[in-house]
Tab-separated table of C-alpha atoms in Angstrom:
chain	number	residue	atom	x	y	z
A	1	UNK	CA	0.000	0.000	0.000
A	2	UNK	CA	2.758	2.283	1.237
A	3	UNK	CA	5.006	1.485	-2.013
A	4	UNK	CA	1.733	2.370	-4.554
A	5	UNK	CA	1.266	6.221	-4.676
A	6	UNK	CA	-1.447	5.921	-6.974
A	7	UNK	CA	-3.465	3.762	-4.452
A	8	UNK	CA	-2.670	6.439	-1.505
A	9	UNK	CA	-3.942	8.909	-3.533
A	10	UNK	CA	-7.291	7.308	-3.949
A	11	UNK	CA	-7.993	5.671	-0.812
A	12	UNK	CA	-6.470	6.519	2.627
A	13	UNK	CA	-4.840	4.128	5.186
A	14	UNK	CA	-7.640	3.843	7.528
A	15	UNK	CA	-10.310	3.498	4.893
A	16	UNK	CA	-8.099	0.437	3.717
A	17	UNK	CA	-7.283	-1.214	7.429
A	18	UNK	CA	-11.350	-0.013	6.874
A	19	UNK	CA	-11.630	-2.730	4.406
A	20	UNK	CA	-9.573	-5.159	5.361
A	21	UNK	CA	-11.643	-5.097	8.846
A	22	UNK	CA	-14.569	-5.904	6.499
A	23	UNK	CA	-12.903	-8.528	4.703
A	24	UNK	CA	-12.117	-10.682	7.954
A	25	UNK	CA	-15.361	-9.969	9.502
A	26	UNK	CA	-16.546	-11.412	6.563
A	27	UNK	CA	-14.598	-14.784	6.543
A	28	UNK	CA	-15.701	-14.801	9.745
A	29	UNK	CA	-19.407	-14.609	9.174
A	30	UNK	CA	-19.018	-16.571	6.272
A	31	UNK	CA	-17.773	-19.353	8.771
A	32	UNK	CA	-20.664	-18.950	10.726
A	33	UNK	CA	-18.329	-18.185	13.674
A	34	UNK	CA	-19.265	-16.336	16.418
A	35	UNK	CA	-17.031	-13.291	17.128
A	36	UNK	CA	-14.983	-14.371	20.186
A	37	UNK	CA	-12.954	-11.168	20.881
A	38	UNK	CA	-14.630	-7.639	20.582
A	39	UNK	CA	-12.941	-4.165	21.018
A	40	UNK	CA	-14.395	-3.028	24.186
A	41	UNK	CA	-15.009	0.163	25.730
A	42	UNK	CA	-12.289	-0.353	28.287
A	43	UNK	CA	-9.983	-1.707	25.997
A	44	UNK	CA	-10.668	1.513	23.718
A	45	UNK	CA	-10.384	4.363	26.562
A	46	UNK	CA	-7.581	2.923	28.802
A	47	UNK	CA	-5.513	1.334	26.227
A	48	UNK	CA	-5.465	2.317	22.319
A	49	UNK	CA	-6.949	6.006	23.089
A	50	UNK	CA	-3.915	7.288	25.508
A	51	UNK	CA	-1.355	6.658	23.056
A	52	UNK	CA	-2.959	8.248	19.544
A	53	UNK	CA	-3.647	11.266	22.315
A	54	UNK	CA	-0.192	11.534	23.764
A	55	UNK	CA	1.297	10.705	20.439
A	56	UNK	CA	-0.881	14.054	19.314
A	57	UNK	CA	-0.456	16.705	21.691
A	58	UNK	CA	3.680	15.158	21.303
A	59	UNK	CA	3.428	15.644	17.975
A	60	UNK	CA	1.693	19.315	17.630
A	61	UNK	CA	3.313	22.381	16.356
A	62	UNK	CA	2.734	23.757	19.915
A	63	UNK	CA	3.437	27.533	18.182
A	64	UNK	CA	0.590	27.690	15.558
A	65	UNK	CA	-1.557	26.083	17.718
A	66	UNK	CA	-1.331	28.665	20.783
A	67	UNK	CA	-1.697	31.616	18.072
A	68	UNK	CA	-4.789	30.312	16.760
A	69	UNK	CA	-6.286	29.418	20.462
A	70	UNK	CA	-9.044	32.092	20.291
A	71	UNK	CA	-10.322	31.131	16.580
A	72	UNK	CA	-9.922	27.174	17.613
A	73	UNK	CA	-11.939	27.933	20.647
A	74	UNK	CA	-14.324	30.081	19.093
A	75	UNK	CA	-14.702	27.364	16.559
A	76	UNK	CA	-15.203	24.649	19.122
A	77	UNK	CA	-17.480	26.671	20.788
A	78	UNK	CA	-19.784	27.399	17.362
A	79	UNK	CA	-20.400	23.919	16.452
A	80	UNK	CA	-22.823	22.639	17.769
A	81	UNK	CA	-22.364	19.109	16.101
A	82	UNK	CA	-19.387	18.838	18.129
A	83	UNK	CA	-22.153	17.655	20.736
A	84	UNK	CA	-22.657	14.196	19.142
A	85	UNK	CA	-19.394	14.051	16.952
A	86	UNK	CA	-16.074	14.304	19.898
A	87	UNK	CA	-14.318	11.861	17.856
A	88	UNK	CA	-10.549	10.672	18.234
A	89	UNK	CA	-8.827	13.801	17.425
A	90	UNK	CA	-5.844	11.871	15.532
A	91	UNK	CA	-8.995	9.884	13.108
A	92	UNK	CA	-10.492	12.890	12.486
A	93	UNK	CA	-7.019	14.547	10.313
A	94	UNK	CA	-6.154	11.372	9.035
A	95	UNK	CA	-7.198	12.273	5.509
A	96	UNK	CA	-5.742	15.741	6.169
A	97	UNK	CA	-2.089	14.103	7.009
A	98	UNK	CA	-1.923	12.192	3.875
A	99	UNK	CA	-2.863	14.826	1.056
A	100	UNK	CA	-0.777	17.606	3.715
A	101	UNK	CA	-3.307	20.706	3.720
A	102	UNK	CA	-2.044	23.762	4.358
A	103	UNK	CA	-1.411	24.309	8.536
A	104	UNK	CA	-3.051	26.917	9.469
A	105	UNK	CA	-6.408	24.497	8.361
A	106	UNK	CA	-4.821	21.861	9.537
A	107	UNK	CA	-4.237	22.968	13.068
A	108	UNK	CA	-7.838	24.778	13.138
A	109	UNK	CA	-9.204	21.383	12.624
A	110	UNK	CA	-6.658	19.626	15.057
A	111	UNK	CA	-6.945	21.763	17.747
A	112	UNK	CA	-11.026	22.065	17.086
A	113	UNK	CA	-10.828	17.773	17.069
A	114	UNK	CA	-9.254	17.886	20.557
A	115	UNK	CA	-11.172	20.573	22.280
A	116	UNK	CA	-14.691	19.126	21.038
A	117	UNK	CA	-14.042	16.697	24.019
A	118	UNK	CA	-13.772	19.392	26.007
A	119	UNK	CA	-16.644	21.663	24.805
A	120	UNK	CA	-18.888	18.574	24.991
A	121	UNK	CA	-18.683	19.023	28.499
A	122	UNK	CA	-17.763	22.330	29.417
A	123	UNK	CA	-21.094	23.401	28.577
A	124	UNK	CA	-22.354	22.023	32.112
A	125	UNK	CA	-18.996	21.252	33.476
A	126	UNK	CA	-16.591	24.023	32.893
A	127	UNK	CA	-13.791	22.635	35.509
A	128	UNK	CA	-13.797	19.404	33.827
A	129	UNK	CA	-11.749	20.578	30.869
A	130	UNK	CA	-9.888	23.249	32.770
A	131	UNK	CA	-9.016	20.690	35.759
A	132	UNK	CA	-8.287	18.258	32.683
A	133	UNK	CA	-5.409	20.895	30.934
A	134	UNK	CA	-4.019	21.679	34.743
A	135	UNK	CA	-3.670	17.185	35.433
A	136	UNK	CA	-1.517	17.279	32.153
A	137	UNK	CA	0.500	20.059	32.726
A	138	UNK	CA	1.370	19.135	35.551
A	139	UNK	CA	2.292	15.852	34.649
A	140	UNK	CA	4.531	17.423	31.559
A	141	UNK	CA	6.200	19.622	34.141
A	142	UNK	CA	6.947	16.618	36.375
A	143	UNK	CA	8.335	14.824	33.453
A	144	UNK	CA	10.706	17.670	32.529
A	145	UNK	CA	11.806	17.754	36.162
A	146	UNK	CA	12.677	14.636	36.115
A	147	UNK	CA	14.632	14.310	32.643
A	148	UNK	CA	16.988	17.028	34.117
A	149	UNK	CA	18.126	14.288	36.635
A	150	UNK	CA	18.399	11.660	34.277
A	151	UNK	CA	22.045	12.335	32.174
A	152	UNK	CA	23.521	9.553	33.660
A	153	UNK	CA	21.212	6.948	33.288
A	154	UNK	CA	19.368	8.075	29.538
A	155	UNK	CA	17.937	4.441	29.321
A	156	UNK	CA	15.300	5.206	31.889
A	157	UNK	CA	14.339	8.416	30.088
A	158	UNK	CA	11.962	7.498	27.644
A	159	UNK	CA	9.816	5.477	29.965
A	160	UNK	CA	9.252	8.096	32.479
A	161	UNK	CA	7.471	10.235	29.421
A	162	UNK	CA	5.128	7.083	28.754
A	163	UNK	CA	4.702	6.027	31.955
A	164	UNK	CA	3.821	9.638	33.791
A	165	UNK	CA	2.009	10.444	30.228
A	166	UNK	CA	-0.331	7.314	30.674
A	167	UNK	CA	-0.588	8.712	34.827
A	168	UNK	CA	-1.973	11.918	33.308
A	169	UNK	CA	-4.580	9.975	31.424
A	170	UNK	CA	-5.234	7.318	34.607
A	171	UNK	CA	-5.449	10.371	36.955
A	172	UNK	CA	-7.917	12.536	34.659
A	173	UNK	CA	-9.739	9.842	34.452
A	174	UNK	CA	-9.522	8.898	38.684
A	175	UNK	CA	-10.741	12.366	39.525
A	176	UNK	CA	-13.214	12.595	36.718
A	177	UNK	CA	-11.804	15.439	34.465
A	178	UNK	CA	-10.899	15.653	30.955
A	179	UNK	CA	-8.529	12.425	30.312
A	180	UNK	CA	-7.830	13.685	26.749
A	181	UNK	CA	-7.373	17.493	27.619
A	182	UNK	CA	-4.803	16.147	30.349
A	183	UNK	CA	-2.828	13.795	28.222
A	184	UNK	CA	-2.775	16.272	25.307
A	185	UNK	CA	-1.487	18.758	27.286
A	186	UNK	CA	1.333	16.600	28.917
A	187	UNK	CA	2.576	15.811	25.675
A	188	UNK	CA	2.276	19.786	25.298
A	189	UNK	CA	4.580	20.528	27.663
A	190	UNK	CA	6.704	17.370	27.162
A	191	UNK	CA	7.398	18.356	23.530
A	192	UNK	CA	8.455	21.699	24.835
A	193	UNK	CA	11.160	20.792	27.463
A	194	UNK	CA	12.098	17.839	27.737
A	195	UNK	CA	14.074	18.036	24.082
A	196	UNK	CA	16.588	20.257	25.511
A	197	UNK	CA	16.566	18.045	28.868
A	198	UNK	CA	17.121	14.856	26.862
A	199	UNK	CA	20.055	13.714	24.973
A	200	UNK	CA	19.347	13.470	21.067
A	201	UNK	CA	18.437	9.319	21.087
A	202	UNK	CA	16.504	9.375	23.453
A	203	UNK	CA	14.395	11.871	21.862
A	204	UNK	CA	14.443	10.200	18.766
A	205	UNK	CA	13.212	6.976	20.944
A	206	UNK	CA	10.717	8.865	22.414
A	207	UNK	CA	9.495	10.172	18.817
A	208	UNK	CA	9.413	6.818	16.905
A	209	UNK	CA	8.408	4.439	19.395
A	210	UNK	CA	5.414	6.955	20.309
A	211	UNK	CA	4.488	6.881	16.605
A	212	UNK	CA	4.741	3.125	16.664
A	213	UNK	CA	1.981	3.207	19.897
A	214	UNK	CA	-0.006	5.597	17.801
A	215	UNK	CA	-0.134	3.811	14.565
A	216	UNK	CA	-0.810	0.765	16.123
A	217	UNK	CA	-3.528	1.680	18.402
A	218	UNK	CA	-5.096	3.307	15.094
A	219	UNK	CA	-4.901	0.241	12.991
A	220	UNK	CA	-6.236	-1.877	15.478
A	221	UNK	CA	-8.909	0.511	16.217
A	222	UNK	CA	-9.813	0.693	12.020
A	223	UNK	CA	-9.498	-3.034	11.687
A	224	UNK	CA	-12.246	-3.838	14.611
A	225	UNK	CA	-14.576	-0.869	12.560
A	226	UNK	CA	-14.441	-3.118	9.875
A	227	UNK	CA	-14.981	-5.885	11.816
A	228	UNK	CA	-17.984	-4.528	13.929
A	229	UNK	CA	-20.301	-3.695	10.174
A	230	UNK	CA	-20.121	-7.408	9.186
A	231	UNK	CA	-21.068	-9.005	12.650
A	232	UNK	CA	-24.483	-9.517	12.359
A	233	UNK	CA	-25.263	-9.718	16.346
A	234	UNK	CA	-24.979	-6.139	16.745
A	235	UNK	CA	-27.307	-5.437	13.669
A	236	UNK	CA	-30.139	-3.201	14.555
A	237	UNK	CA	-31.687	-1.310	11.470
A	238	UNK	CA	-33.986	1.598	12.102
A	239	UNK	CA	-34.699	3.586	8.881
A	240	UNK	CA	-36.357	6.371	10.741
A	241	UNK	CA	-33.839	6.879	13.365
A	242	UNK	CA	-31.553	6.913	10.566
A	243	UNK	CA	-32.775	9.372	8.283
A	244	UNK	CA	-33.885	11.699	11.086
A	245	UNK	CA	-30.368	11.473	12.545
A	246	UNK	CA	-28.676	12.272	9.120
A	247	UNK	CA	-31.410	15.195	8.927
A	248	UNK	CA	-30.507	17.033	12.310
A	249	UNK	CA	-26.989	16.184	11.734
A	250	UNK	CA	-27.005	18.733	8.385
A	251	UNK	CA	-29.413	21.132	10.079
A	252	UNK	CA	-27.916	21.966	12.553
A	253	UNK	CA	-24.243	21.876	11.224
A	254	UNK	CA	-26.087	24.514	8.739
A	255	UNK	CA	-27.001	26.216	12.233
């Protein structure tokens, strides 16, 4: 897939893992099998979501993204479909890291992705995203504390950012705040210090093997998708709740 640019062009990577999801959970239904092993909600929020978030907020041009806070926010704030569509951030610009859009629209979209968890509940719970950011900073300023300490013995280094990252996410989640505000904004404030605290492979470590989590996380999510649409126990079909859903969804994104 990788080595055909003419296929990347026409159909991303997740739409593919997409696919090939569909293709086993067809074999399997075609078996008459019975799906033993399902991606469950725990499995999703405590082990495949904390790395594609850490990975992102690691990952984000922390410069545009602070210069466009007040149009991200305001655009968070405006859409109301964010209400029944805070998505994984890192899914959502998929499509918009393989053709490479230009950044400003990229980061609007980013940053919009990852705050929609936030407005989803700020508008009843306004200390649950702000408690969420302060969890993660905190955490990112405990990691580059530590990584001063840590010259002599560099083979620790990388696994206090994924260990105290994933305690950002595990603590958010503890005291009932924002998980994904708190580990985005611990890789915030990892990405910011802890490259001059760390020597230059173990930030290269860092980098790869958190895009290896990432990646991995993603395809597994993609391939259970796929999965999930041909298993025919969780089939429910309800043409009205369908086409009325599809019908508020443009309404009020029109709104």
């Amino acid at each position: 897939f990788q080595l055909n640019p003419s296929l990347t062009g026409v159909i991303p990577e997740s739409g593919l893992l997409i696919c090939i999801g569909w293709v086993l959970g067809g074999i399997i239904c075609g078996a008459n099998k019975a799906q033993t092993f399902r991606l469950q909600p725990f499995t999703f929020f405590f082990y495949l979501l904390p790395q594609i978030i850490l990975d992102a907020g690691y990952s984000m041009p922390n410069k545009l993204f602070f210069s466009n806070l007040g149009t991200i926010l305001v655009y968070a704030l405006l859409l109301f479909g964010s209400l029944i569509a805070a998505v994984d951030p890192v899914a959502v610009i998929a499509v918009f890291e393989e053709v490479h859009v230009n950044e400003v629209l990229y980061i609007l979209v980013f940053g919009e992705s990852l705050l929609n968890d936030g407005v989803t509940v700020v508008i009843s719970f306004f200390v649950v995203a702000l408690g969420g950011s302060l969890v993660g900073v905190i955490f990112g300023l405990l990691i580059s504390l530590l990584t001063r300490c840590t010259k002599n013995i560099q083979i620790i280094e990388p696994g206090f950012i994924f260990v105290l990252g994933y305690l950002s996410y595990l603590t958010a989640e503890m005291l009932s705040l924002s998980a994904i505000l708190s580990c985005t904004f611990c890789g915030i404030c990892c990405q910011k210090y802890i490259n001059a605290n760390m020597d230059e492979r173990s930030v290269s470590t860092v980098r790869y093997v958190m895009k290896v989590f990432a990646n991995g996380s993603e395809t597994i999510i993609f391939v259970f998708l796929g999965i999930s649409a041909i298993d025919p126990s969780i089939w429910v079909w309800n043409t009205a709740f369908i086409l009325l859903t599809l019908l508020f969804i443009f309404v009020f994104r029109f709104i």
